[in-house]
Structure formats: C-alpha cells, structure tokens
PDB file of C-alpha atoms in Angstrom:
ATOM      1  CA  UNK H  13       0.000   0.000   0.000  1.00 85.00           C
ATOM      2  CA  UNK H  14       1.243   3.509  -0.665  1.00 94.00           C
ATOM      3  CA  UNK H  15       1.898   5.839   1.922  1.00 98.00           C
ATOM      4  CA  UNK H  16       0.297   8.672   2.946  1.00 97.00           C
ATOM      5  CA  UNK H  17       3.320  11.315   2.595  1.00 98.00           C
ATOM      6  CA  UNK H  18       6.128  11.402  -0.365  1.00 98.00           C
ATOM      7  CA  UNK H  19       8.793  13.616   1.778  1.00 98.00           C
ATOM      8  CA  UNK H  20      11.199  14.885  -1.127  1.00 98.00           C
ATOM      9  CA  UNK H  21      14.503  16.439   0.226  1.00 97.00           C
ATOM     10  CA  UNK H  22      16.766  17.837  -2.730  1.00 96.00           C
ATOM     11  CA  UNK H  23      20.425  17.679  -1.564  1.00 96.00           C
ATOM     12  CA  UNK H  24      23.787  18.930  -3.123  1.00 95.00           C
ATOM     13  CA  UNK H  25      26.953  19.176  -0.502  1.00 95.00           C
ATOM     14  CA  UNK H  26      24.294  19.447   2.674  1.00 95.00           C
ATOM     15  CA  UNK H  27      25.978  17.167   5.273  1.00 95.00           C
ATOM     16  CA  UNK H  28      26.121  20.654   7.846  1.00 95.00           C
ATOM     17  CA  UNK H  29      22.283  20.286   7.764  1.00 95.00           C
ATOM     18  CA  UNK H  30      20.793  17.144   6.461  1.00 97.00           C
ATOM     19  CA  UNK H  31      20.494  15.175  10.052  1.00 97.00           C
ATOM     20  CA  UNK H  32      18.504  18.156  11.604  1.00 97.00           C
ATOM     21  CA  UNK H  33      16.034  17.677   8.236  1.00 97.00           C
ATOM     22  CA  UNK H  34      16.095  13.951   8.750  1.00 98.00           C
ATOM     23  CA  UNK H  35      15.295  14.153  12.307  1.00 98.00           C
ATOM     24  CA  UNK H  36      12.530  16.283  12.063  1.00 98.00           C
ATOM     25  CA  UNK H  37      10.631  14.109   9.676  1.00 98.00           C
ATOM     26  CA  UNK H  38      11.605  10.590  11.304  1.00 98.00           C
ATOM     27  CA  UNK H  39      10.422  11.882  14.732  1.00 98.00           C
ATOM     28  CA  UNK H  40       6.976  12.392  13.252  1.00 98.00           C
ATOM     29  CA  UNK H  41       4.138  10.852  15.325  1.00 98.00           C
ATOM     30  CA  UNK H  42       2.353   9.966  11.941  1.00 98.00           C
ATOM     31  CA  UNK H  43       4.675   7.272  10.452  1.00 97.00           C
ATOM     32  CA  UNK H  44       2.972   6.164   6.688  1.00 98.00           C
ATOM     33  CA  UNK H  45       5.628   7.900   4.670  1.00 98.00           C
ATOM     34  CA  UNK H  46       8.212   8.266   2.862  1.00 98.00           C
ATOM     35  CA  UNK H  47      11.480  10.149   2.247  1.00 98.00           C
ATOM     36  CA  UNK H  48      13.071  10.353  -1.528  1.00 98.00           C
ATOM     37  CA  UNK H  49      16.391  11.829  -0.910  1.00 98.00           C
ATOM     38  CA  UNK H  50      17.351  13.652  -4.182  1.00 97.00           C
ATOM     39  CA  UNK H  51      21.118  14.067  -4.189  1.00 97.00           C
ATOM     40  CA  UNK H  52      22.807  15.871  -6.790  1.00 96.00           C
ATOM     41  CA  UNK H  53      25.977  13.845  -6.451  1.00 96.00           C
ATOM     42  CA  UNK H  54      27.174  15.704  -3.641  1.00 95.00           C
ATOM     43  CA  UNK H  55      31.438  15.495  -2.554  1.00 95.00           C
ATOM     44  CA  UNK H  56      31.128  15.482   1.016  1.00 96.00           C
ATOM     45  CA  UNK H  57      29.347  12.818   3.616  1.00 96.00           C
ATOM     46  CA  UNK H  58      25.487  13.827   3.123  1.00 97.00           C
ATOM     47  CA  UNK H  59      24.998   9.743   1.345  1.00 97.00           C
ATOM     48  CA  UNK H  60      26.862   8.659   4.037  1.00 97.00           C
ATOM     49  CA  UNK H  61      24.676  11.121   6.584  1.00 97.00           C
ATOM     50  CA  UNK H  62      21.244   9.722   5.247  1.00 97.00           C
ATOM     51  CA  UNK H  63      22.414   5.738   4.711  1.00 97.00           C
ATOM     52  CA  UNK H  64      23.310   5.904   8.544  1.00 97.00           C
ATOM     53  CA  UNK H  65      19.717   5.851   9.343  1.00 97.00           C
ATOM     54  CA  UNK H  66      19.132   2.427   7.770  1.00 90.00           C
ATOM     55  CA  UNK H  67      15.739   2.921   7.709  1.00 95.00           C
ATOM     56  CA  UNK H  68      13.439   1.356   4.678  1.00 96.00           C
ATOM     57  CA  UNK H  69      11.431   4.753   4.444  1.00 97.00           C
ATOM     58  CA  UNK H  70      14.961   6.570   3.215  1.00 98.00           C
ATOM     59  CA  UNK H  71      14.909   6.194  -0.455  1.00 98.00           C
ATOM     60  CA  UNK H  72      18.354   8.030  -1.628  1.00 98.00           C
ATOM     61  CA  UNK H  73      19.141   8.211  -5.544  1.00 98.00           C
ATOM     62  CA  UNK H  74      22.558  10.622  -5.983  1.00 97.00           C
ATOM     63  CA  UNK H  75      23.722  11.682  -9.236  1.00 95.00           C
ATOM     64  CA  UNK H  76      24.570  14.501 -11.257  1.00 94.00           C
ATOM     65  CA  UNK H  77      21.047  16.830 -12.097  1.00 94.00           C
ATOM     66  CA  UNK H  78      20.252  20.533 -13.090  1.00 93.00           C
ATOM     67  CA  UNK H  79      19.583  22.027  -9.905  1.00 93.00           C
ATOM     68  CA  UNK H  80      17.117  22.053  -7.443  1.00 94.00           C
ATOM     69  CA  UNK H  81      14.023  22.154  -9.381  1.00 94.00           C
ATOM     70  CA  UNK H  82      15.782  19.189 -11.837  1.00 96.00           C
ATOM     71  CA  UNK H  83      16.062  17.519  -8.772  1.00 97.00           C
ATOM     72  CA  UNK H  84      12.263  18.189  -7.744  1.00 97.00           C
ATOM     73  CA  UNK H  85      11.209  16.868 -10.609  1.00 97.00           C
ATOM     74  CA  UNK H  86      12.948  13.529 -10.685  1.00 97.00           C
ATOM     75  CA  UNK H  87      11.432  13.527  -6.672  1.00 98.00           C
ATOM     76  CA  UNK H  88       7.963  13.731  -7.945  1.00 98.00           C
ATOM     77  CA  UNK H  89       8.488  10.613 -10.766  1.00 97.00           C
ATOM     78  CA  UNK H  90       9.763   8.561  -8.135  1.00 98.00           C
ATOM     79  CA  UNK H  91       7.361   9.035  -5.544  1.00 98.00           C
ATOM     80  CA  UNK H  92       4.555   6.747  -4.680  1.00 97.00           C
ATOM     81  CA  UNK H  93       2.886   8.455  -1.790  1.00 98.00           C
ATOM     82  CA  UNK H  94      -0.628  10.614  -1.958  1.00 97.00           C
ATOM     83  CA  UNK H  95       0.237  14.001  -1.317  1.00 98.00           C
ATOM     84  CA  UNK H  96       3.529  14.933  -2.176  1.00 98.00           C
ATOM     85  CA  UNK H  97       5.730  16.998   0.246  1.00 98.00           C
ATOM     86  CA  UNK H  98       9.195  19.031  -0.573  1.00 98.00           C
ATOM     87  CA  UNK H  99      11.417  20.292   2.224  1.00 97.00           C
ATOM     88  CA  UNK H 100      15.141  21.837   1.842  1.00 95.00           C
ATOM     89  CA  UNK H 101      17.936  20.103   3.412  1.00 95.00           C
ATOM     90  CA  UNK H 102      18.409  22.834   5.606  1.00 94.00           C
ATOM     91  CA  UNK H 103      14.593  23.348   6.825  1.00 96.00           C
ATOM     92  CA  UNK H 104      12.951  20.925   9.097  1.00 96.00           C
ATOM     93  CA  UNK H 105       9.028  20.222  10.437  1.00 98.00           C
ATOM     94  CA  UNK H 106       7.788  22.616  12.976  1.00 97.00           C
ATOM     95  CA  UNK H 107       7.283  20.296  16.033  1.00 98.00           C
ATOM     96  CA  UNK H 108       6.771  15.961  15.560  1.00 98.00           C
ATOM     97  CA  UNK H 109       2.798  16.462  15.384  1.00 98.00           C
ATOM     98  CA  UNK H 110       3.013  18.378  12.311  1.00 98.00           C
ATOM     99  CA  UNK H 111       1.938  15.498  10.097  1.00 98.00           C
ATOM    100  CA  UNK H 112      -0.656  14.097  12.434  1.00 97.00           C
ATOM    101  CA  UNK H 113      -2.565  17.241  12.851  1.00 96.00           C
ATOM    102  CA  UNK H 114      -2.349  17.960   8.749  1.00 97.00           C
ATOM    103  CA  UNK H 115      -3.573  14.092   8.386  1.00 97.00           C
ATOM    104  CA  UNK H 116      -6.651  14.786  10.185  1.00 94.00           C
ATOM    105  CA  UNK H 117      -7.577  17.382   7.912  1.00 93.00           C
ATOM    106  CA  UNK H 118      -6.445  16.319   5.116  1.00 91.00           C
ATOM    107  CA  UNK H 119      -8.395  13.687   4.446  1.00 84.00           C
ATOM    108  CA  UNK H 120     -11.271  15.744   4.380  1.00 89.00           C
ATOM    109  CA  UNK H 121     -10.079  18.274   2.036  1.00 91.00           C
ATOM    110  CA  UNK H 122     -11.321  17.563  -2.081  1.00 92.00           C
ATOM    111  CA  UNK H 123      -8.525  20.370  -3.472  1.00 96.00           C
ATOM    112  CA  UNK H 124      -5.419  19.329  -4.680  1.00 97.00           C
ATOM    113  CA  UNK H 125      -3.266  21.496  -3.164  1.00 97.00           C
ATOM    114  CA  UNK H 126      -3.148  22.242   0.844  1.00 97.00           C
ATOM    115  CA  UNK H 127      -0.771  25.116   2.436  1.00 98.00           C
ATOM    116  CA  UNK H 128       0.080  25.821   5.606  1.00 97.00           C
ATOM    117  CA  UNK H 129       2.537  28.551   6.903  1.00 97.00           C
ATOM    118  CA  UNK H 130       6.084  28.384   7.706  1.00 96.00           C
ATOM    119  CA  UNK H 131       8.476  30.623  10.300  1.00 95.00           C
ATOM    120  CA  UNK H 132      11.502  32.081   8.756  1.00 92.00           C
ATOM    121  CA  UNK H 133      14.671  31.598  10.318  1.00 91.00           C
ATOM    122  CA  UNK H 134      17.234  34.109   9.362  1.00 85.00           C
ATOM    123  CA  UNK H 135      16.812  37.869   7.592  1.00 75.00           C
ATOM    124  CA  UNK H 136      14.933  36.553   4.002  1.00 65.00           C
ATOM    125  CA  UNK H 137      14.614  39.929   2.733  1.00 67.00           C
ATOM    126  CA  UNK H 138      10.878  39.750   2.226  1.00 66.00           C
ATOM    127  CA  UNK H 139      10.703  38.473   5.900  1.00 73.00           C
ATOM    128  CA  UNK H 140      12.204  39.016   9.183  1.00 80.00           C
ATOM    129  CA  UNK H 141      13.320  36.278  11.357  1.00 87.00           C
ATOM    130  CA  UNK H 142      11.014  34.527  13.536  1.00 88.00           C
ATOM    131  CA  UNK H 143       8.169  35.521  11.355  1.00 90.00           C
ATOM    132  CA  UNK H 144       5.461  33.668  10.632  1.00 93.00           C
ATOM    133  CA  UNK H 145       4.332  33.345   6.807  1.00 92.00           C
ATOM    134  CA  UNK H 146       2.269  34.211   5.343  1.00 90.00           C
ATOM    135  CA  UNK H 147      -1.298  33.634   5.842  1.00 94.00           C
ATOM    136  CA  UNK H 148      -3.922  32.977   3.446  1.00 95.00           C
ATOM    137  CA  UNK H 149      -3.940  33.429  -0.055  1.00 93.00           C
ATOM    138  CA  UNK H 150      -6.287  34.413  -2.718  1.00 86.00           C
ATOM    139  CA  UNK H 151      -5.178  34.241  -6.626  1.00 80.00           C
ATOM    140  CA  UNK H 152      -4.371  37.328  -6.884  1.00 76.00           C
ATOM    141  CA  UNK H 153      -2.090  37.833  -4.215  1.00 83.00           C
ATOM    142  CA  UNK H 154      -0.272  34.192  -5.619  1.00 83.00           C
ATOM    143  CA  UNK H 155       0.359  36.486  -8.655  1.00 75.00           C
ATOM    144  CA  UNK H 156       2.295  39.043  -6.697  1.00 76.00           C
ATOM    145  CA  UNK H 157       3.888  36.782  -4.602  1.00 81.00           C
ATOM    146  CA  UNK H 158       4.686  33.256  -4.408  1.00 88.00           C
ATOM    147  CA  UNK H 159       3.569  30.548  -1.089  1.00 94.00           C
ATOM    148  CA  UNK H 160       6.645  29.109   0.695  1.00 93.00           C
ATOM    149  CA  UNK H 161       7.394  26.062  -0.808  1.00 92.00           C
ATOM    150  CA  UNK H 162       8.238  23.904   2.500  1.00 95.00           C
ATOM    151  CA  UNK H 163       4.381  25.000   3.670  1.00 97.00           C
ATOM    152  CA  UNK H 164       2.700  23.230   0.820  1.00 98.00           C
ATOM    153  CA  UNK H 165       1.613  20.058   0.306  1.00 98.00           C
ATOM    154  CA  UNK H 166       0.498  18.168  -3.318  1.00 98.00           C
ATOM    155  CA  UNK H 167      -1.639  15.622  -4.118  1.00 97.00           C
ATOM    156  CA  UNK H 168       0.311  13.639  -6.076  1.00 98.00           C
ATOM    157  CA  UNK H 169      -1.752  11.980  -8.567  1.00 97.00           C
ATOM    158  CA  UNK H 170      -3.148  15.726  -9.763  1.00 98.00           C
ATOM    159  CA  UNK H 171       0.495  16.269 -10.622  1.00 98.00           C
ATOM    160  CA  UNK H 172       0.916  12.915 -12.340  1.00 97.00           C
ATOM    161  CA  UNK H 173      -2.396  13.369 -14.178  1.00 97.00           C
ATOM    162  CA  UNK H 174      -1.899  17.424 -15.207  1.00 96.00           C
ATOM    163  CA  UNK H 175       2.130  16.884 -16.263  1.00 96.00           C
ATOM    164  CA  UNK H 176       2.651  19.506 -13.772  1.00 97.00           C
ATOM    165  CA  UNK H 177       6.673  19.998 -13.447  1.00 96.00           C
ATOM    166  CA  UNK H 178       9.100  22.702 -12.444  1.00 94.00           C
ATOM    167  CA  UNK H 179       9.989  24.293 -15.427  1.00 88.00           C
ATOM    168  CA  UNK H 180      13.815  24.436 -15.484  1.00 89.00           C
ATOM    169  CA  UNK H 181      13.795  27.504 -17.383  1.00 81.00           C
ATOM    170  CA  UNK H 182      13.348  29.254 -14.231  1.00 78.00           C
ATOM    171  CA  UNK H 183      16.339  28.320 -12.455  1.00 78.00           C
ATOM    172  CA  UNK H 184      15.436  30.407  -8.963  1.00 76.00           C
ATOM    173  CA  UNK H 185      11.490  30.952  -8.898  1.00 78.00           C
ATOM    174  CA  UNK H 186      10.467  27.952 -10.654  1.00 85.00           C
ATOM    175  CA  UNK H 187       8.190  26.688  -7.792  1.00 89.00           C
ATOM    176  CA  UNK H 188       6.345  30.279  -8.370  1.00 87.00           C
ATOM    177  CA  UNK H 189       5.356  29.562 -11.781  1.00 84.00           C
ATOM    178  CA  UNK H 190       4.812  25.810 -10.808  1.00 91.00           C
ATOM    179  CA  UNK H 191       2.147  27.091  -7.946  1.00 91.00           C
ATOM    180  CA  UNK H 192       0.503  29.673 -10.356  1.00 85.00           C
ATOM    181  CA  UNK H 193       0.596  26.703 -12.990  1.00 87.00           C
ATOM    182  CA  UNK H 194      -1.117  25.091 -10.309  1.00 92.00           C
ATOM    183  CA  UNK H 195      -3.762  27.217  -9.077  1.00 89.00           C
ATOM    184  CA  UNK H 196      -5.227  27.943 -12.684  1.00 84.00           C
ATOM    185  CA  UNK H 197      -6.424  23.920 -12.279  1.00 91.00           C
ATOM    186  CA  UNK H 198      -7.408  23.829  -8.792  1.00 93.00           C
ATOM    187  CA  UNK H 199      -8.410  25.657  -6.088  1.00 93.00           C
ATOM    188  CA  UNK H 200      -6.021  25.285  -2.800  1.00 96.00           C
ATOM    189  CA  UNK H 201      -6.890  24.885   0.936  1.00 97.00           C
ATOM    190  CA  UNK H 202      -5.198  27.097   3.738  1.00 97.00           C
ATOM    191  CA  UNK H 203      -4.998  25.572   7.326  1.00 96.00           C
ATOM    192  CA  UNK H 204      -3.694  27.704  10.026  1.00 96.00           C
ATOM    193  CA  UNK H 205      -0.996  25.549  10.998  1.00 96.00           C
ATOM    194  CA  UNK H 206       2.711  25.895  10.800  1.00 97.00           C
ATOM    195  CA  UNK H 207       4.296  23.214   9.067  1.00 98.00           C
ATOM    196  CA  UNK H 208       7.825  24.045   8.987  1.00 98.00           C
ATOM    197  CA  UNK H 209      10.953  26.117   9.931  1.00 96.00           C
ATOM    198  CA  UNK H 210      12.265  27.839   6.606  1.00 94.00           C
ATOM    199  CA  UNK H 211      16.212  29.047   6.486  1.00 90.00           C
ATOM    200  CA  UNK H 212      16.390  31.644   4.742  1.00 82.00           C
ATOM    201  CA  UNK H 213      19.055  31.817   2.410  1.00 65.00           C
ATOM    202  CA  UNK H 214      18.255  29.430  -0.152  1.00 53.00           C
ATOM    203  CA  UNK H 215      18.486  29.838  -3.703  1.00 45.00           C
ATOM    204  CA  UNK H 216      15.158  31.549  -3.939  1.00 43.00           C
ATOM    205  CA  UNK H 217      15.719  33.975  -0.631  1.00 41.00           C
ATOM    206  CA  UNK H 218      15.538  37.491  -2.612  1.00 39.00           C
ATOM    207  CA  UNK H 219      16.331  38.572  -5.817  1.00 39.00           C
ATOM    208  CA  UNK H 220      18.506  38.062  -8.823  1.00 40.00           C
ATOM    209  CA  UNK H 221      18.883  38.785 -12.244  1.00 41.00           C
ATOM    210  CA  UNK H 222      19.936  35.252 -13.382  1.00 47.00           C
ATOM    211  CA  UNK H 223      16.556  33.841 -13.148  1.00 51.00           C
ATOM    212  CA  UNK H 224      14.080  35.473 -16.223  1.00 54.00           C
ATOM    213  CA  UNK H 225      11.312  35.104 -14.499  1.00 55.00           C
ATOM    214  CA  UNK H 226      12.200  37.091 -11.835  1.00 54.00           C
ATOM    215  CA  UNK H 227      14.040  39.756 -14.088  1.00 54.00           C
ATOM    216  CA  UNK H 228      10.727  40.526 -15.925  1.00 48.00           C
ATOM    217  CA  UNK H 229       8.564  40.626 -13.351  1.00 45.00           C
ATOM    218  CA  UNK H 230      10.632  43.222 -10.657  1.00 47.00           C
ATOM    219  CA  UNK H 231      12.459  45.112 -13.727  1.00 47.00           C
ATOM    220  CA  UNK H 232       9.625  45.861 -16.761  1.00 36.00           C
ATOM    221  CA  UNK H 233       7.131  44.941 -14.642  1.00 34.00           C
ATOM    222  CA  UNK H 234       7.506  45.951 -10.820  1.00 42.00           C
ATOM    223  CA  UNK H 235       5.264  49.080 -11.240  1.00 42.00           C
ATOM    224  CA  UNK H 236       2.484  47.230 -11.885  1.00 39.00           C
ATOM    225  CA  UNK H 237       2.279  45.420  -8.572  1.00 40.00           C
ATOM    226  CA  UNK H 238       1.160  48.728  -7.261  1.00 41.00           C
ATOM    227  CA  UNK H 239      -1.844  48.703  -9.243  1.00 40.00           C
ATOM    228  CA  UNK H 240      -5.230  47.041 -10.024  1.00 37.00           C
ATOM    229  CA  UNK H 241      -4.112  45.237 -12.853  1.00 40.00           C
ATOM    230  CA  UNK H 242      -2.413  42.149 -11.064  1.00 38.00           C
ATOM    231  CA  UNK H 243      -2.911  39.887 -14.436  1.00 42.00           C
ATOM    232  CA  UNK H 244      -0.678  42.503 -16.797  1.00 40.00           C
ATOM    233  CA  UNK H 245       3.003  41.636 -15.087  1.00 42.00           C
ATOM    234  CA  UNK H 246       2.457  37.748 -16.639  1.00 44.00           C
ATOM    235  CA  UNK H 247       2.200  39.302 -19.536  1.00 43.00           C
ATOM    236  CA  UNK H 248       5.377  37.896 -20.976  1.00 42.00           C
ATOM    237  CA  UNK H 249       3.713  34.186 -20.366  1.00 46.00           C
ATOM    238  CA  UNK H 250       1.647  34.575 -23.340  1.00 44.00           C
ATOM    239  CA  UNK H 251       0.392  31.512 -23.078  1.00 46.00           C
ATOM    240  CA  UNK H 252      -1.110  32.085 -19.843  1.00 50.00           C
ATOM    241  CA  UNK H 253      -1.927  35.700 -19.075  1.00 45.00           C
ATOM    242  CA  UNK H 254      -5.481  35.026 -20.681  1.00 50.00           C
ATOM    243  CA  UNK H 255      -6.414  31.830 -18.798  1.00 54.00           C
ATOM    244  CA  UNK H 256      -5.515  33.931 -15.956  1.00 49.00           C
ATOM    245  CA  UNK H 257      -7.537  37.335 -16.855  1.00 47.00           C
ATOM    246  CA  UNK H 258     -10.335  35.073 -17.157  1.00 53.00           C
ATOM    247  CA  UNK H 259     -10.010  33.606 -14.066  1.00 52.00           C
ATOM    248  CA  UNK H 260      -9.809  36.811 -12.349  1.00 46.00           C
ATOM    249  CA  UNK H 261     -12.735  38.048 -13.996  1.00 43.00           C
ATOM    250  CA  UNK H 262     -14.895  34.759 -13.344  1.00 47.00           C
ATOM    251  CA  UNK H 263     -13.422  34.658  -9.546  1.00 42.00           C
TER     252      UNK H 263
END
C-alpha cells in the first residue's frame, strides 16, 4: 500500500544540515511515509549522513542533475505516496505532530493542493526572522507573490495526471510559476498551521537577475504590482496571461 506522505529532500553538498532535516521528519508521530532523498551527487558525507539511518522509508538516488528544481522533478516521478511533500535540506518540520494534525484534515479536504505557513529563520529579505508566513492566499495575491514552498503540500496523482513539473527555465522561482501553474487547475486549501521552519538563504531567498522570471517581473514589470491590474506583469507568459484574466474576472 502507498503511503500517505512522499517527503522529497533535494540535496547537493548538505551534510552541515541534512540530520537536523532527517530528524525532524523521522520523529513524526504519523509514520505512513516516505522520504526520496534527491542528491545531486554531492562530494562530502550527506549519502553517508542519510544511509546511517538504515531505515526502509529513506529512499536516496545521488547523481549529477540541473539544480534544485531538476532535482524536484525527478522527486515527484519517483514518488509513490498521496500528497507529495518538498522540504530543503536545511529546513525541518515545525514540532513531531506536524503530520498528524495535517492528516486529520487532510483527508477531508477535495482540493489538490493544501498550504500551511512556515516561520523564517534568518533575515529573508521579504521576511524578518522569527516571522510567521504568510497567511492565506487568494489568486491574486499568488500572482504578486509566491507561497513558501516547505508550507505546501500536493496531491500527487493531480500532478501525475496534469504533467505539472518545475519548469527548469526558471532556475530560482520555478516553484512560483509551478504554484501559479497550479492554481489555474485547482483551487487550494489554507490551514492555520505551521508546518515548517524555513532558512532563509536558499536559492530563492531574494532577488537576482539570473533567473528570467524574476528579471521581468521586478524590472519591466515591478510598477504594476502597485496597481489594479495584477494579471498585466504575466504578460510575458503569453500563453497564460489570458487563462488567468479570465479567471480573475470569473473569480
């Protein structure tokens, strides 16, 4: 029987972090899960950090990928479990009844896509530490501003069935464009409940002009966010600035 929970954990070089990440999940009260360690082929111990465990639920596959998001996407193919769950190997589950009090809602819930909040550990930019974030959202605030990733929680067969995957053209805000990508197919569920401790300082903490995504959006299009017209900085997707005007109009 599949489990409940796919736990994904992308890895590259993260043997400083990975057994506080490991931890967290393994000391979960709920149990039916499991975690697909996605290693890029790191140099140092973190193989050596996650085969220590010898536990059946630890399903590591190491070798050379794309990044993060090519990494996420082999993660999702491999996976077997329901809902579908990524965390950074330097975050880690809010307390060990964070899965047991999301299973009992859960269950319940007929969207596709569940979120939570997260508190940020470190100065993010766009959040102070100890902060929680970031409430609820509707669709138009997802198009000014993205969900935490480590707060969100997929079920896995929508994925499988929609060909959602991180598009690797977006090498820092990919998950952004996956969640809009997302939302424009389902509706999502908030639950007041924080799911995770984020460290900021990832590869998507802030800004940078190597990702296009994020170049078009704060540089041609930043002025816009200060306006009404929330659907005119996705413009430059072409193919889906109208599905979203629609929605906007119909929502």
């Amino acid at each position: 029987m599949n489990p409940l929970y796919s736990i994904i954990i992308p890895t590259y070089n993260s043997e400083s972090s990975l057994k506080e990440t490991l931890d967290s999940v393994l000391e979960q009260s709920f149990t039916d899960l499991e975690i697909i360690l996605m290693d890029g082929g790191s140099k140092d111990g973190t193989v050596a950090i996650a085969e220590s465990y010898n536990d059946s639920r630890i399903k590591i596959y190491s070798e050379p990928d794309k990044g993060v998001y090519d990494a996420m996407n082999k993660g999702i193919a491999k996976s077997s479990g329901q809902w579908i769950y990524f965390i950074g190997s330097d975050d880690f589950l809010y307390t060990p009844e964070v899965l047991q009090n999301i299973t009992k809602k859960i269950k319940k819930i007929k969207n596709n896509v569940l979120y939570g909040n997260v508190i940020i550990k470190g100065d993010a930019g766009w959040a102070n530490d100890g902060q929680i974030y970031n409430g609820k959202y509707t669709l138009q605030r997802l198009l000014r501003g993205n969900i935490c990733h480590q707060s969100i929680f997929y079920r896995r067969s929508f994925l499988i069935e929609n060909r959602l995957i991180y598009n690797l053209s977006y090498p820092v805000v990919a998950d952004w464009d996956f969640n809009i990508q997302c939302r424009l197919k389902t509706s999502f569920s908030y639950l007041d409940i924080i799911v995770a401790i984020f460290n900021a300082g990832g590869i998507s903490t802030g800004t940078t002009n190597s990702d296009p995504f994020l170049n078009e959006i704060h540089q041609k299009y930043g002025h816009l966010f200060r306006s009404s017209h929330y659907p005119l900085f996705l413009q430059p997707f072409k193919t889906l600035y109208k599905q979203i005007k629609n929605k906007l109009i119909n929502s």
